[in-house]
Every structure is written in structure tokens, then in C-alpha cells.
Amino acid sequence: MKTYTFLFLAVLCNISFLRAQATSISGKVTDPDGIPLIGANIKLTQDSGTTADYEGNYKFSNIPSGDYILSVSYLGFEPQQKQITLDANEKLKINFTLTPSSEQLQEVEITGRSEKSYKNNLTFAATKTATPIKDIPQAVSYVTKEVFADQQAYRVNDIIKNISGVNMYSYYDDFTFRGFRSGDTYINGLRVVGLFGPEPLLANIERVEVIKGPASAMFGNSIPGGVMNRVTKKPLEQDRKAINFTLGSFNTLRTTADFTGPINDSKTLLYRLNLAYENSDSFRDLQEKKSYVIAPSISFLPTDKTRINFDLVITRFDGKLDRGQPIFGATSGSDIYSTPVSFAIGQTSDFHKTDVAYSTLSLNHQFSKSLSFNASYIKYVAQEDLEEHRTSNQFALDANGDPIPTLMGMQVITRKGQTIADNLSSYFVYKTNTGALEHKIVAGFDYNAQQQPVGNAQSFARGYLLQGGGASTRAADFPNFLRDENGNPIPNVPHFDLQNPTYNVARLSDYIFTNSPADPTKYYTYGFYVQDQIKWQKFQFLLGGRQEYYNDISNFDQPDEQITTQHKFLPRVGLVYGVNPDINLYGTYTESFQPQGVAALNNPQAGGPFDPVTAYMVETGAKGEFFNKRLAANLAVYYIENNNILVNANDTTNPELLRQRGQEQSKGIELDVNGRILPNLSITANYAYNEAIISESDDPDEVNTRKENAPLHQGGIFGKYTFTEKNLEGLGITLGSNFVGKRNTLEPTLQLPSYVVMDAGVSYKVDRFNIRFLVNNVFDKTHWVGGYSYTRLYPGTPRNYLLSVGYTF
């Protein structure tokens, strides 16, 4: 018996010994700087794979001896594989250092961003070259498609809450940057038509960037607050396919599809196709949206020196133009809660249809390691068809000419038109050394043109009916207005009763219209610029200058064509100091330039000519990367001065008279944080303190007042935590909150209240399915995201939910 017991114990010991000596393969996956590549894919066989942990480590245990091919891949890096032979009881340690794929080295964004993170490392628009954001001496904020997905955002307006210092002005493509109202629209660094209507869709957008402050040295005439650039999705070298279906509050139905990968075996021809469709209502009366996006993209990489990309985007918007919520009265005592936030003015038959098509062709050719040529061209065509009942921005008049606070004056506008934009950006990049100095020199030429061809026209029905026929909006005609039995003027378009609203199919034949064909117009700009990014030890210098020429044409291609030309030299100076490998300090000086349009310059009624709007900015700050470079934090302190702002003079005898207000100032502090704190915890957070005031004016009541829709404080945070425990694996939770302080409107006596909104959601990923459920505005906070006046406020969306199911294959 003792013998058997001894043999049994010996066998157990041998088994334990063999287990302890079992074969295994382990190692670490890093980039060339030694930074762990979290989530890198490691495959040993077709059926055996794992991912690298937070430190980049991986391990395979209890592997039979034999020959294997160990392969490692990570998006944005060249894959590697090693052939190994594993003997019995052997423990191999094999490390991998992956090099960035060539798509990371392009100067023009030809192939797509492969990262899957809230953090973005590079920007192409801020310096015209692929430059790490940390090395740019100017604040650059961004939101990536990964944030879009976790917040179930569908439009640009849904995601600007993630960007410091950016605030909605209205429901349109309309924002304030550091207190200054937004201007032109940019796609892939190229200026296109600002629609100022439909909110841009995100289905084909890789990320949204905001280059803070004046950017005229790069883009020519631009506003002083910043430039928003939308970067479209480009083809990837990896096969990726995904579809997503979403339903939610207000009868929301959406679907998107994203397909990308190589077309041929050599991967010299890549494709991407983005599709999207939406059919939804709104919490706002009468408002609905039917829209779609078709966006194919092809990248051709014939050699390692030449890259070509072609994008085509076709978008249709079909809905109504929401002009906002009116409230009772027009005095300092008016109650902002006097009408429900769902309350919209309009009629059932109103419509707004916009068709947008644009195509982009980009080229990058590397002549040598030192010299490359880059060019991008975009053709953008927008067509609009509009019929709307909207406020006349005034309350109804009684028999004495006083406003009736519960009756809204109305007007009808019908409009058809087309706007065309062409933009060419071309430049050389030359890299060289002079002694201890490294140079990256950019020299280029830009051309941008926008035109409204013959055939654009609109018609108006507004004002009050006149005795003897016709209609007028002029206060001087008040004694001649046609009256009802109570002596009140009879409107051309019936007033809208704010207490008892009614909606009908409008009969436009009942109104008196004034036709207003638009004269064909065109403007074009061109500029020459030179920029040098210089590296010396821990210092990086950015020196640049642009000579800009702006040409505005009235009565384009007509016998009485008239051209107005303005020009300006625009400098840019920046300095970056590397405190250590993770933290940079920077400072910059830059200017902006905005010519006054030809309508203001050549209109005798406007009171011109007027000087161009000019601005400058001084900014300093710090940029850092933390948690193994997975989290980025940017801090900026700035001062902006804007001069010669053109506003309406509010002259009762001449409504077209304009005046230059004088000077505006904006100063503040901004903080943006994006990335991962833990492998399973991603966050995006921001805060902005912005004091934007009118500092000089010929109207003393304006001086030192805060600019409209420019809150003193605003910020927010959003995070996603994914459980890694075995029983909860694949489950994630999202939490977010954003706040906006009090804001002035265009009415001196009307102020929008501050608000805090909370969002919460849960997600579950199993196999290839990803299910997301999100509740926005959890506590159903009544709030306003922007506003013009008592007649046009823009309430935020009440509590709502979105449920999406996605599948990747």
C-alpha cells in the first residue's frame, strides 16, 4: 500500500513539474519609441490569437512543440511575423517593435487614419503638412469618429460640446469660436460653400478639427475665432466592413454602412464606401428630416512615391428650415418659458430641400526624401429649393403702432438657387539641414472661387396691406395701412397667434409677393505663402507669411461687371519648447483678414466704403501626453483683438445703412483632454473661460458688453468604461455632462440661462455585434443652445433615447 501511495504522489509531482515547465511564448509589442501598443493583435495559428495588454505584453501558454509563424498587427503600423520553432518545455520570449505604416507619413491625407481612439495624433490642415498636434504652436481641438460612435452623434451640431470654446449660435451650421461667429466651411483643409442651413452629417467624416484663433496665414480670409475643418474618411489598407441601424425618440430611424479595404492583391488600389440614410421627426413642431449620404472614395498608390485619392460625396437634405422658438413680448420682463420649447412657427406645406455634391482630387508625389509636391482640388455644388413661413422678426402692430406681444408678424420666402465653389491648394515641402537646424519648408499657392450663377432668385411676401393695393414694410406707410374692424393693420401674411397656433397647407396665391432675382456674383481669392518649421535641440520655430489677394465681382459676366480688389500680407510666428518628451510649451502670434463684401462696399445706401476686418492673436500654452502617450491634454491662454466690425446702423430712415462698430476683444483659457486613462477607460473633456466683449464702439451703450452667444464659462466631460471581468466582458457604460453659462443675445434685454445636461448609456459587444443604448438629457433639463431675439430662440433637445445595433464583418 505504501508503495502505491508513493507512486501516486510521484506521478502527481511529475504532472505538476511538467505543468510548471509547459511550453509558452510571451513578449511585448511597442512602437519605435518604446511605447506599448495596447490591443495589438497577435496570432499564433488560425484559431489561436490574443491581444497586448496595457503594458504591451502578450502570452501563449501550454503550446504543443512544433513550428509556428507568429504574426503581429496593429492599425496604423506595418504588420510583422516571425517563424519560430518551439521545443518541448521551452519558454520563448519574443518582442516586436512595429514601425508606422506609410499612410502615417503622407503630407496630404490620401489614406485614412487607422487609430481607434478618442485621441488624434496628427493634423494636416494646421500647417499644410502632417504634423503632430503637440508640435503645433497653436491650439487645435478635435473630435474623432470613435467619440461620434459612443455618443451616437449624427450631425456636427451633436459633437461641438466636446470642443472647448465652441458654442452653438443656432440650429444651422452656425457657431461661435472664442466668442466670434463662425464663417466659411472647410473640408479636408479646402474652403467650400457655407450652407448656413442643414446641419452637416457625420457619416463620412473621420474627425472634426477646430484650429483656434486667426488662421489666415494658412487659409486666407477667415474669422478671428477659428476654423472648423471636417476631414472625410479615406480608404484603409485593411479590410473593414460595418453596418449600423439606429432607432430612437421622435420616430428616429437611421442606418449607416462603412466598407473599406484593398481592391487588388498588391494593395495599390484601395476603396472606401460610406452610406447613410435618416428619416426622423423632431421635438419641434412640424420639423422632420429625410437625408442621405453616398460617399465613395478611391486611393491609388502606384509606387511608394506617388499617391492619389479621389472622393465623391452626394448628400440630400429634405426637411424644413427651423427658424426657432418665439416667446411672448419684447421687453426686459418677457418670460423665456412663456411658450413650450416644441413651439415652431411655420406651415405644414413648408419645405427646404438642399442637394450637395462635391468631389476632391488629391496628389502626393515624393521626388526624393527631401522634396515632395502636394496638391488638392475640390469642386463643390449646392442647390437649394426653399418655401417657408417665418417670423418677420417683429411682433404684430395694433391700431396705435404698438407691438402685440402674443401675435407674431410673419413673412413668406421662396427661394431657388445654386452656389458653386472651386478650391485649389498646391505646395512643395522641402526638408533640409543648415548646421544644427532642421528645416521643413512649405511654399505654395492657393486659389478659391465661389459664384452664384444666373438664375438664382427669391420672392418675399411680408409687411401690411396698403389702401388701394399692394403691401409695405415701411414705418412711414403706417397711416396708409389697410385696417380691420378694430383699426388694426391687416398683414400681408396672417399673424401667427402664439396662444392659439394653427397649422395649415398654405395658399401662396393669397399673398402679395415681391420678386427679387439675384444678380450673378463671384469672388475669388489667391495667395502665395512660405512657411518654415525649424527644429533646434528642444526648440521648434514656425515662421510663415502669406500674401493674399481678394477679388469680389458684382454683376458677374454682365456688361456692368464690377470688380473690387483688396490685399493683405499675413504673418505667422510660433515657438515650441520641449520641456521633456511628454510636455511642450508654446507661444504664437497670428493675424486674420476679412474683406468687406462687395454688397457693402459698392452699395451707396450702405454708407461705405468700409475698411477690411482685421484681427490679431497672441496665444501661449502647454501640450502634453500622459499614460504612455495614450492621453493628450492641451492648455491654451489667448488674447484676440478684432477691428472694423460691420453691423447694421439701425437707422429707421435707411434700413440698409451699416456702420463699423469699432473693436472687439476676446481673452480666455481653454483645456482639452482626449484619450485613454486605462486600456478600458476613454475620456474626452474640455473647459473654456472666455471673456468676449465689445471694447470700442460709436454707441456708448455697447462698450464693455459681452458679445452675443459667447458664454463666460462652458465645458463638459464624456467617458466610456468597458468591463474586462469574465462575467461582464463586453459590457460598457458611458456617462457625460456638459454645461454652458449665461449668454447674451442680439437683444440687449434678453439673456439665455445657464444649463447643465447629463447623458448616460450602456453598450454590449458580443462577437461581431455591438449594441448601444444612450439616454441624452437624462434629467430632462429645459435649456437653450442659442438664440437671436425674442422671436428666434433655439431650445435644446429634451430627454430622448437612441438604440443602435452594429455588425462588423
mmCIF file with all atom_site columns, N, CA and C in Angstrom, residues 118 145-153 242-247 256 718 720 730 732 734 760-765 769-775 801-808:
data_model
loop_
_atom_site.group_PDB
_atom_site.id
_atom_site.type_symbol
_atom_site.label_atom_id
_atom_site.label_alt_id
_atom_site.label_comp_id
_atom_site.label_asym_id
_atom_site.label_entity_id
_atom_site.label_seq_id
_atom_site.pdbx_PDB_ins_code
_atom_site.Cartn_x
_atom_site.Cartn_y
_atom_site.Cartn_z
_atom_site.occupancy
_atom_site.B_iso_or_equiv
_atom_site.pdbx_formal_charge
_atom_site.auth_seq_id
_atom_site.auth_comp_id
_atom_site.auth_asym_id
_atom_site.auth_atom_id
_atom_site.pdbx_PDB_model_num
ATOM 1   N N  . TYR A 1 118 ? -10.144 58.072 -28.876 1.00 0.00 ? 118 TYR A N  1
ATOM 2   C CA . TYR A 1 118 ? -10.600 59.442 -28.735 1.00 0.00 ? 118 TYR A CA 1
ATOM 3   C C  . TYR A 1 118 ? -9.467  60.425 -29.036 1.00 0.00 ? 118 TYR A C  1
ATOM 4   N N  . LYS A 1 145 ? -14.041 59.986 -34.815 1.00 0.00 ? 145 LYS A N  1
ATOM 5   C CA . LYS A 1 145 ? -15.214 59.180 -35.139 1.00 0.00 ? 145 LYS A CA 1
ATOM 6   C C  . LYS A 1 145 ? -15.546 58.207 -34.015 1.00 0.00 ? 145 LYS A C  1
ATOM 7   N N  . GLU A 1 146 ? -14.565 57.859 -33.168 1.00 0.00 ? 146 GLU A N  1
ATOM 8   C CA . GLU A 1 146 ? -14.846 56.978 -32.037 1.00 0.00 ? 146 GLU A CA 1
ATOM 9   C C  . GLU A 1 146 ? -15.756 57.670 -31.021 1.00 0.00 ? 146 GLU A C  1
ATOM 10  N N  . VAL A 1 147 ? -15.571 58.981 -30.842 1.00 0.00 ? 147 VAL A N  1
ATOM 11  C CA . VAL A 1 147 ? -16.488 59.745 -29.983 1.00 0.00 ? 147 VAL A CA 1
ATOM 12  C C  . VAL A 1 147 ? -17.859 59.834 -30.653 1.00 0.00 ? 147 VAL A C  1
ATOM 13  N N  . PHE A 1 148 ? -17.879 60.067 -31.979 1.00 0.00 ? 148 PHE A N  1
ATOM 14  C CA . PHE A 1 148 ? -19.162 60.095 -32.699 1.00 0.00 ? 148 PHE A CA 1
ATOM 15  C C  . PHE A 1 148 ? -19.958 58.831 -32.369 1.00 0.00 ? 148 PHE A C  1
ATOM 16  N N  . ALA A 1 149 ? -19.283 57.677 -32.466 1.00 0.00 ? 149 ALA A N  1
ATOM 17  C CA . ALA A 1 149 ? -19.974 56.400 -32.297 1.00 0.00 ? 149 ALA A CA 1
ATOM 18  C C  . ALA A 1 149 ? -20.494 56.225 -30.881 1.00 0.00 ? 149 ALA A C  1
ATOM 19  N N  . ASP A 1 150 ? -19.669 56.519 -29.871 1.00 0.00 ? 150 ASP A N  1
ATOM 20  C CA . ASP A 1 150 ? -20.085 56.305 -28.484 1.00 0.00 ? 150 ASP A CA 1
ATOM 21  C C  . ASP A 1 150 ? -21.159 57.292 -28.047 1.00 0.00 ? 150 ASP A C  1
ATOM 22  N N  . GLN A 1 151 ? -21.192 58.482 -28.668 1.00 0.00 ? 151 GLN A N  1
ATOM 23  C CA . GLN A 1 151 ? -22.245 59.454 -28.361 1.00 0.00 ? 151 GLN A CA 1
ATOM 24  C C  . GLN A 1 151 ? -23.417 59.344 -29.327 1.00 0.00 ? 151 GLN A C  1
ATOM 25  N N  . GLN A 1 152 ? -23.334 58.392 -30.267 1.00 0.00 ? 152 GLN A N  1
ATOM 26  C CA . GLN A 1 152 ? -24.352 58.196 -31.291 1.00 0.00 ? 152 GLN A CA 1
ATOM 27  C C  . GLN A 1 152 ? -24.691 59.524 -31.978 1.00 0.00 ? 152 GLN A C  1
ATOM 28  N N  . ALA A 1 153 ? -23.645 60.281 -32.261 1.00 0.00 ? 153 ALA A N  1
ATOM 29  C CA . ALA A 1 153 ? -23.803 61.587 -32.911 1.00 0.00 ? 153 ALA A CA 1
ATOM 30  C C  . ALA A 1 153 ? -23.990 61.387 -34.407 1.00 0.00 ? 153 ALA A C  1
ATOM 31  N N  . ALA A 1 242 ? -18.639 47.500 -41.901 1.00 0.00 ? 242 ALA A N  1
ATOM 32  C CA . ALA A 1 242 ? -19.529 47.674 -40.756 1.00 0.00 ? 242 ALA A CA 1
ATOM 33  C C  . ALA A 1 242 ? -20.853 48.266 -41.208 1.00 0.00 ? 242 ALA A C  1
ATOM 34  N N  . ILE A 1 243 ? -21.917 47.811 -40.599 1.00 0.00 ? 243 ILE A N  1
ATOM 35  C CA . ILE A 1 243 ? -23.240 48.391 -40.810 1.00 0.00 ? 243 ILE A CA 1
ATOM 36  C C  . ILE A 1 243 ? -23.838 48.689 -39.447 1.00 0.00 ? 243 ILE A C  1
ATOM 37  N N  . ASN A 1 244 ? -24.721 49.672 -39.398 1.00 0.00 ? 244 ASN A N  1
ATOM 38  C CA . ASN A 1 244 ? -25.314 50.080 -38.131 1.00 0.00 ? 244 ASN A CA 1
ATOM 39  C C  . ASN A 1 244 ? -26.743 50.547 -38.364 1.00 0.00 ? 244 ASN A C  1
ATOM 40  N N  . PHE A 1 245 ? -27.631 50.151 -37.456 1.00 0.00 ? 245 PHE A N  1
ATOM 41  C CA . PHE A 1 245 ? -29.031 50.563 -37.506 1.00 0.00 ? 245 PHE A CA 1
ATOM 42  C C  . PHE A 1 245 ? -29.376 51.233 -36.186 1.00 0.00 ? 245 PHE A C  1
ATOM 43  N N  . THR A 1 246 ? -30.081 52.373 -36.265 1.00 0.00 ? 246 THR A N  1
ATOM 44  C CA . THR A 1 246 ? -30.432 53.142 -35.070 1.00 0.00 ? 246 THR A CA 1
ATOM 45  C C  . THR A 1 246 ? -31.899 53.529 -35.115 1.00 0.00 ? 246 THR A C  1
ATOM 46  N N  . LEU A 1 247 ? -32.545 53.406 -33.964 1.00 0.00 ? 247 LEU A N  1
ATOM 47  C CA . LEU A 1 247 ? -33.882 53.950 -33.792 1.00 0.00 ? 247 LEU A CA 1
ATOM 48  C C  . LEU A 1 247 ? -33.896 54.717 -32.481 1.00 0.00 ? 247 LEU A C  1
ATOM 49  N N  . THR A 1 256 ? -26.371 53.318 -41.309 1.00 0.00 ? 256 THR A N  1
ATOM 50  C CA . THR A 1 256 ? -25.100 53.698 -41.907 1.00 0.00 ? 256 THR A CA 1
ATOM 51  C C  . THR A 1 256 ? -24.339 52.439 -42.302 1.00 0.00 ? 256 THR A C  1
ATOM 52  N N  . PHE A 1 718 ? -17.004 63.438 -21.085 1.00 0.00 ? 718 PHE A N  1
ATOM 53  C CA . PHE A 1 718 ? -17.688 62.228 -21.537 1.00 0.00 ? 718 PHE A CA 1
ATOM 54  C C  . PHE A 1 718 ? -16.688 61.086 -21.447 1.00 0.00 ? 718 PHE A C  1
ATOM 55  N N  . LYS A 1 720 ? -16.143 56.525 -21.425 1.00 0.00 ? 720 LYS A N  1
ATOM 56  C CA . LYS A 1 720 ? -16.644 55.161 -21.627 1.00 0.00 ? 720 LYS A CA 1
ATOM 57  C C  . LYS A 1 720 ? -15.753 54.188 -20.882 1.00 0.00 ? 720 LYS A C  1
ATOM 58  N N  . GLY A 1 730 ? -17.242 42.659 -22.382 1.00 0.00 ? 730 GLY A N  1
ATOM 59  C CA . GLY A 1 730 ? -18.016 43.204 -23.498 1.00 0.00 ? 730 GLY A CA 1
ATOM 60  C C  . GLY A 1 730 ? -19.018 44.255 -23.095 1.00 0.00 ? 730 GLY A C  1
ATOM 61  N N  . GLY A 1 732 ? -20.152 47.774 -21.501 1.00 0.00 ? 732 GLY A N  1
ATOM 62  C CA . GLY A 1 732 ? -19.582 49.097 -21.292 1.00 0.00 ? 732 GLY A CA 1
ATOM 63  C C  . GLY A 1 732 ? -20.630 50.086 -20.830 1.00 0.00 ? 732 GLY A C  1
ATOM 64  N N  . THR A 1 734 ? -21.366 54.445 -20.498 1.00 0.00 ? 734 THR A N  1
ATOM 65  C CA . THR A 1 734 ? -20.940 55.794 -20.876 1.00 0.00 ? 734 THR A CA 1
ATOM 66  C C  . THR A 1 734 ? -21.665 56.802 -20.006 1.00 0.00 ? 734 THR A C  1
ATOM 67  N N  . ALA A 1 760 ? -26.286 59.430 -20.349 1.00 0.00 ? 760 ALA A N  1
ATOM 68  C CA . ALA A 1 760 ? -25.843 58.139 -19.826 1.00 0.00 ? 760 ALA A CA 1
ATOM 69  C C  . ALA A 1 760 ? -26.220 57.038 -20.799 1.00 0.00 ? 760 ALA A C  1
ATOM 70  N N  . GLY A 1 761 ? -25.379 56.020 -20.868 1.00 0.00 ? 761 GLY A N  1
ATOM 71  C CA . GLY A 1 761 ? -25.670 54.934 -21.788 1.00 0.00 ? 761 GLY A CA 1
ATOM 72  C C  . GLY A 1 761 ? -24.995 53.644 -21.381 1.00 0.00 ? 761 GLY A C  1
ATOM 73  N N  . VAL A 1 762 ? -25.345 52.587 -22.093 1.00 0.00 ? 762 VAL A N  1
ATOM 74  C CA . VAL A 1 762 ? -24.768 51.276 -21.865 1.00 0.00 ? 762 VAL A CA 1
ATOM 75  C C  . VAL A 1 762 ? -24.557 50.625 -23.219 1.00 0.00 ? 762 VAL A C  1
ATOM 76  N N  . SER A 1 763 ? -23.521 49.828 -23.334 1.00 0.00 ? 763 SER A N  1
ATOM 77  C CA . SER A 1 763 ? -23.240 49.127 -24.583 1.00 0.00 ? 763 SER A CA 1
ATOM 78  C C  . SER A 1 763 ? -22.844 47.691 -24.274 1.00 0.00 ? 763 SER A C  1
ATOM 79  N N  . TYR A 1 764 ? -22.984 46.846 -25.273 1.00 0.00 ? 764 TYR A N  1
ATOM 80  C CA . TYR A 1 764 ? -22.602 45.442 -25.109 1.00 0.00 ? 764 TYR A CA 1
ATOM 81  C C  . TYR A 1 764 ? -22.054 44.940 -26.434 1.00 0.00 ? 764 TYR A C  1
ATOM 82  N N  . LYS A 1 765 ? -20.823 44.442 -26.403 1.00 0.00 ? 765 LYS A N  1
ATOM 83  C CA . LYS A 1 765 ? -20.188 43.906 -27.598 1.00 0.00 ? 765 LYS A CA 1
ATOM 84  C C  . LYS A 1 765 ? -20.015 42.411 -27.444 1.00 0.00 ? 765 LYS A C  1
ATOM 85  N N  . PHE A 1 769 ? -21.174 41.768 -32.995 1.00 0.00 ? 769 PHE A N  1
ATOM 86  C CA . PHE A 1 769 ? -22.278 42.691 -32.747 1.00 0.00 ? 769 PHE A CA 1
ATOM 87  C C  . PHE A 1 769 ? -21.881 43.707 -31.681 1.00 0.00 ? 769 PHE A C  1
ATOM 88  N N  . ASN A 1 770 ? -22.347 44.946 -31.866 1.00 0.00 ? 770 ASN A N  1
ATOM 89  C CA . ASN A 1 770 ? -22.161 45.991 -30.868 1.00 0.00 ? 770 ASN A CA 1
ATOM 90  C C  . ASN A 1 770 ? -23.499 46.696 -30.683 1.00 0.00 ? 770 ASN A C  1
ATOM 91  N N  . ILE A 1 771 ? -24.050 46.597 -29.483 1.00 0.00 ? 771 ILE A N  1
ATOM 92  C CA . ILE A 1 771 ? -25.353 47.186 -29.181 1.00 0.00 ? 771 ILE A CA 1
ATOM 93  C C  . ILE A 1 771 ? -25.138 48.364 -28.242 1.00 0.00 ? 771 ILE A C  1
ATOM 94  N N  . ARG A 1 772 ? -25.727 49.505 -28.586 1.00 0.00 ? 772 ARG A N  1
ATOM 95  C CA . ARG A 1 772 ? -25.577 50.709 -27.769 1.00 0.00 ? 772 ARG A CA 1
ATOM 96  C C  . ARG A 1 772 ? -26.948 51.282 -27.446 1.00 0.00 ? 772 ARG A C  1
ATOM 97  N N  . PHE A 1 773 ? -27.105 51.693 -26.202 1.00 0.00 ? 773 PHE A N  1
ATOM 98  C CA . PHE A 1 773 ? -28.319 52.381 -25.771 1.00 0.00 ? 773 PHE A CA 1
ATOM 99  C C  . PHE A 1 773 ? -27.897 53.629 -25.018 1.00 0.00 ? 773 PHE A C  1
ATOM 100 N N  . LEU A 1 774 ? -28.420 54.782 -25.434 1.00 0.00 ? 774 LEU A N  1
ATOM 101 C CA . LEU A 1 774 ? -27.999 56.065 -24.866 1.00 0.00 ? 774 LEU A CA 1
ATOM 102 C C  . LEU A 1 774 ? -29.215 56.910 -24.548 1.00 0.00 ? 774 LEU A C  1
ATOM 103 N N  . VAL A 1 775 ? -29.206 57.530 -23.367 1.00 0.00 ? 775 VAL A N  1
ATOM 104 C CA . VAL A 1 775 ? -30.229 58.495 -22.984 1.00 0.00 ? 775 VAL A CA 1
ATOM 105 C C  . VAL A 1 775 ? -29.562 59.859 -22.879 1.00 0.00 ? 775 VAL A C  1
ATOM 106 N N  . TYR A 1 801 ? -33.904 59.096 -26.300 1.00 0.00 ? 801 TYR A N  1
ATOM 107 C CA . TYR A 1 801 ? -33.062 57.899 -26.303 1.00 0.00 ? 801 TYR A CA 1
ATOM 108 C C  . TYR A 1 801 ? -32.698 57.504 -27.727 1.00 0.00 ? 801 TYR A C  1
ATOM 109 N N  . LEU A 1 802 ? -31.593 56.784 -27.843 1.00 0.00 ? 802 LEU A N  1
ATOM 110 C CA . LEU A 1 802 ? -31.146 56.215 -29.113 1.00 0.00 ? 802 LEU A CA 1
ATOM 111 C C  . LEU A 1 802 ? -30.687 54.783 -28.857 1.00 0.00 ? 802 LEU A C  1
ATOM 112 N N  . LEU A 1 803 ? -31.128 53.864 -29.683 1.00 0.00 ? 803 LEU A N  1
ATOM 113 C CA . LEU A 1 803 ? -30.733 52.457 -29.593 1.00 0.00 ? 803 LEU A CA 1
ATOM 114 C C  . LEU A 1 803 ? -30.159 52.044 -30.941 1.00 0.00 ? 803 LEU A C  1
ATOM 115 N N  . SER A 1 804 ? -28.930 51.553 -30.942 1.00 0.00 ? 804 SER A N  1
ATOM 116 C CA . SER A 1 804 ? -28.304 51.159 -32.202 1.00 0.00 ? 804 SER A CA 1
ATOM 117 C C  . SER A 1 804 ? -27.755 49.746 -32.102 1.00 0.00 ? 804 SER A C  1
ATOM 118 N N  . VAL A 1 805 ? -27.763 49.059 -33.231 1.00 0.00 ? 805 VAL A N  1
ATOM 119 C CA . VAL A 1 805 ? -27.182 47.730 -33.354 1.00 0.00 ? 805 VAL A CA 1
ATOM 120 C C  . VAL A 1 805 ? -26.220 47.766 -34.535 1.00 0.00 ? 805 VAL A C  1
ATOM 121 N N  . GLY A 1 806 ? -24.966 47.438 -34.275 1.00 0.00 ? 806 GLY A N  1
ATOM 122 C CA . GLY A 1 806 ? -23.965 47.444 -35.322 1.00 0.00 ? 806 GLY A CA 1
ATOM 123 C C  . GLY A 1 806 ? -23.362 46.065 -35.509 1.00 0.00 ? 806 GLY A C  1
ATOM 124 N N  . TYR A 1 807 ? -22.917 45.790 -36.729 1.00 0.00 ? 807 TYR A N  1
ATOM 125 C CA . TYR A 1 807 ? -22.291 44.499 -37.038 1.00 0.00 ? 807 TYR A CA 1
ATOM 126 C C  . TYR A 1 807 ? -21.083 44.752 -37.922 1.00 0.00 ? 807 TYR A C  1
ATOM 127 N N  . THR A 1 808 ? -19.950 44.158 -37.568 1.00 0.00 ? 808 THR A N  1
ATOM 128 C CA . THR A 1 808 ? -18.734 44.270 -38.367 1.00 0.00 ? 808 THR A CA 1
ATOM 129 C C  . THR A 1 808 ? -18.405 42.917 -38.967 1.00 0.00 ? 808 THR A C  1
#
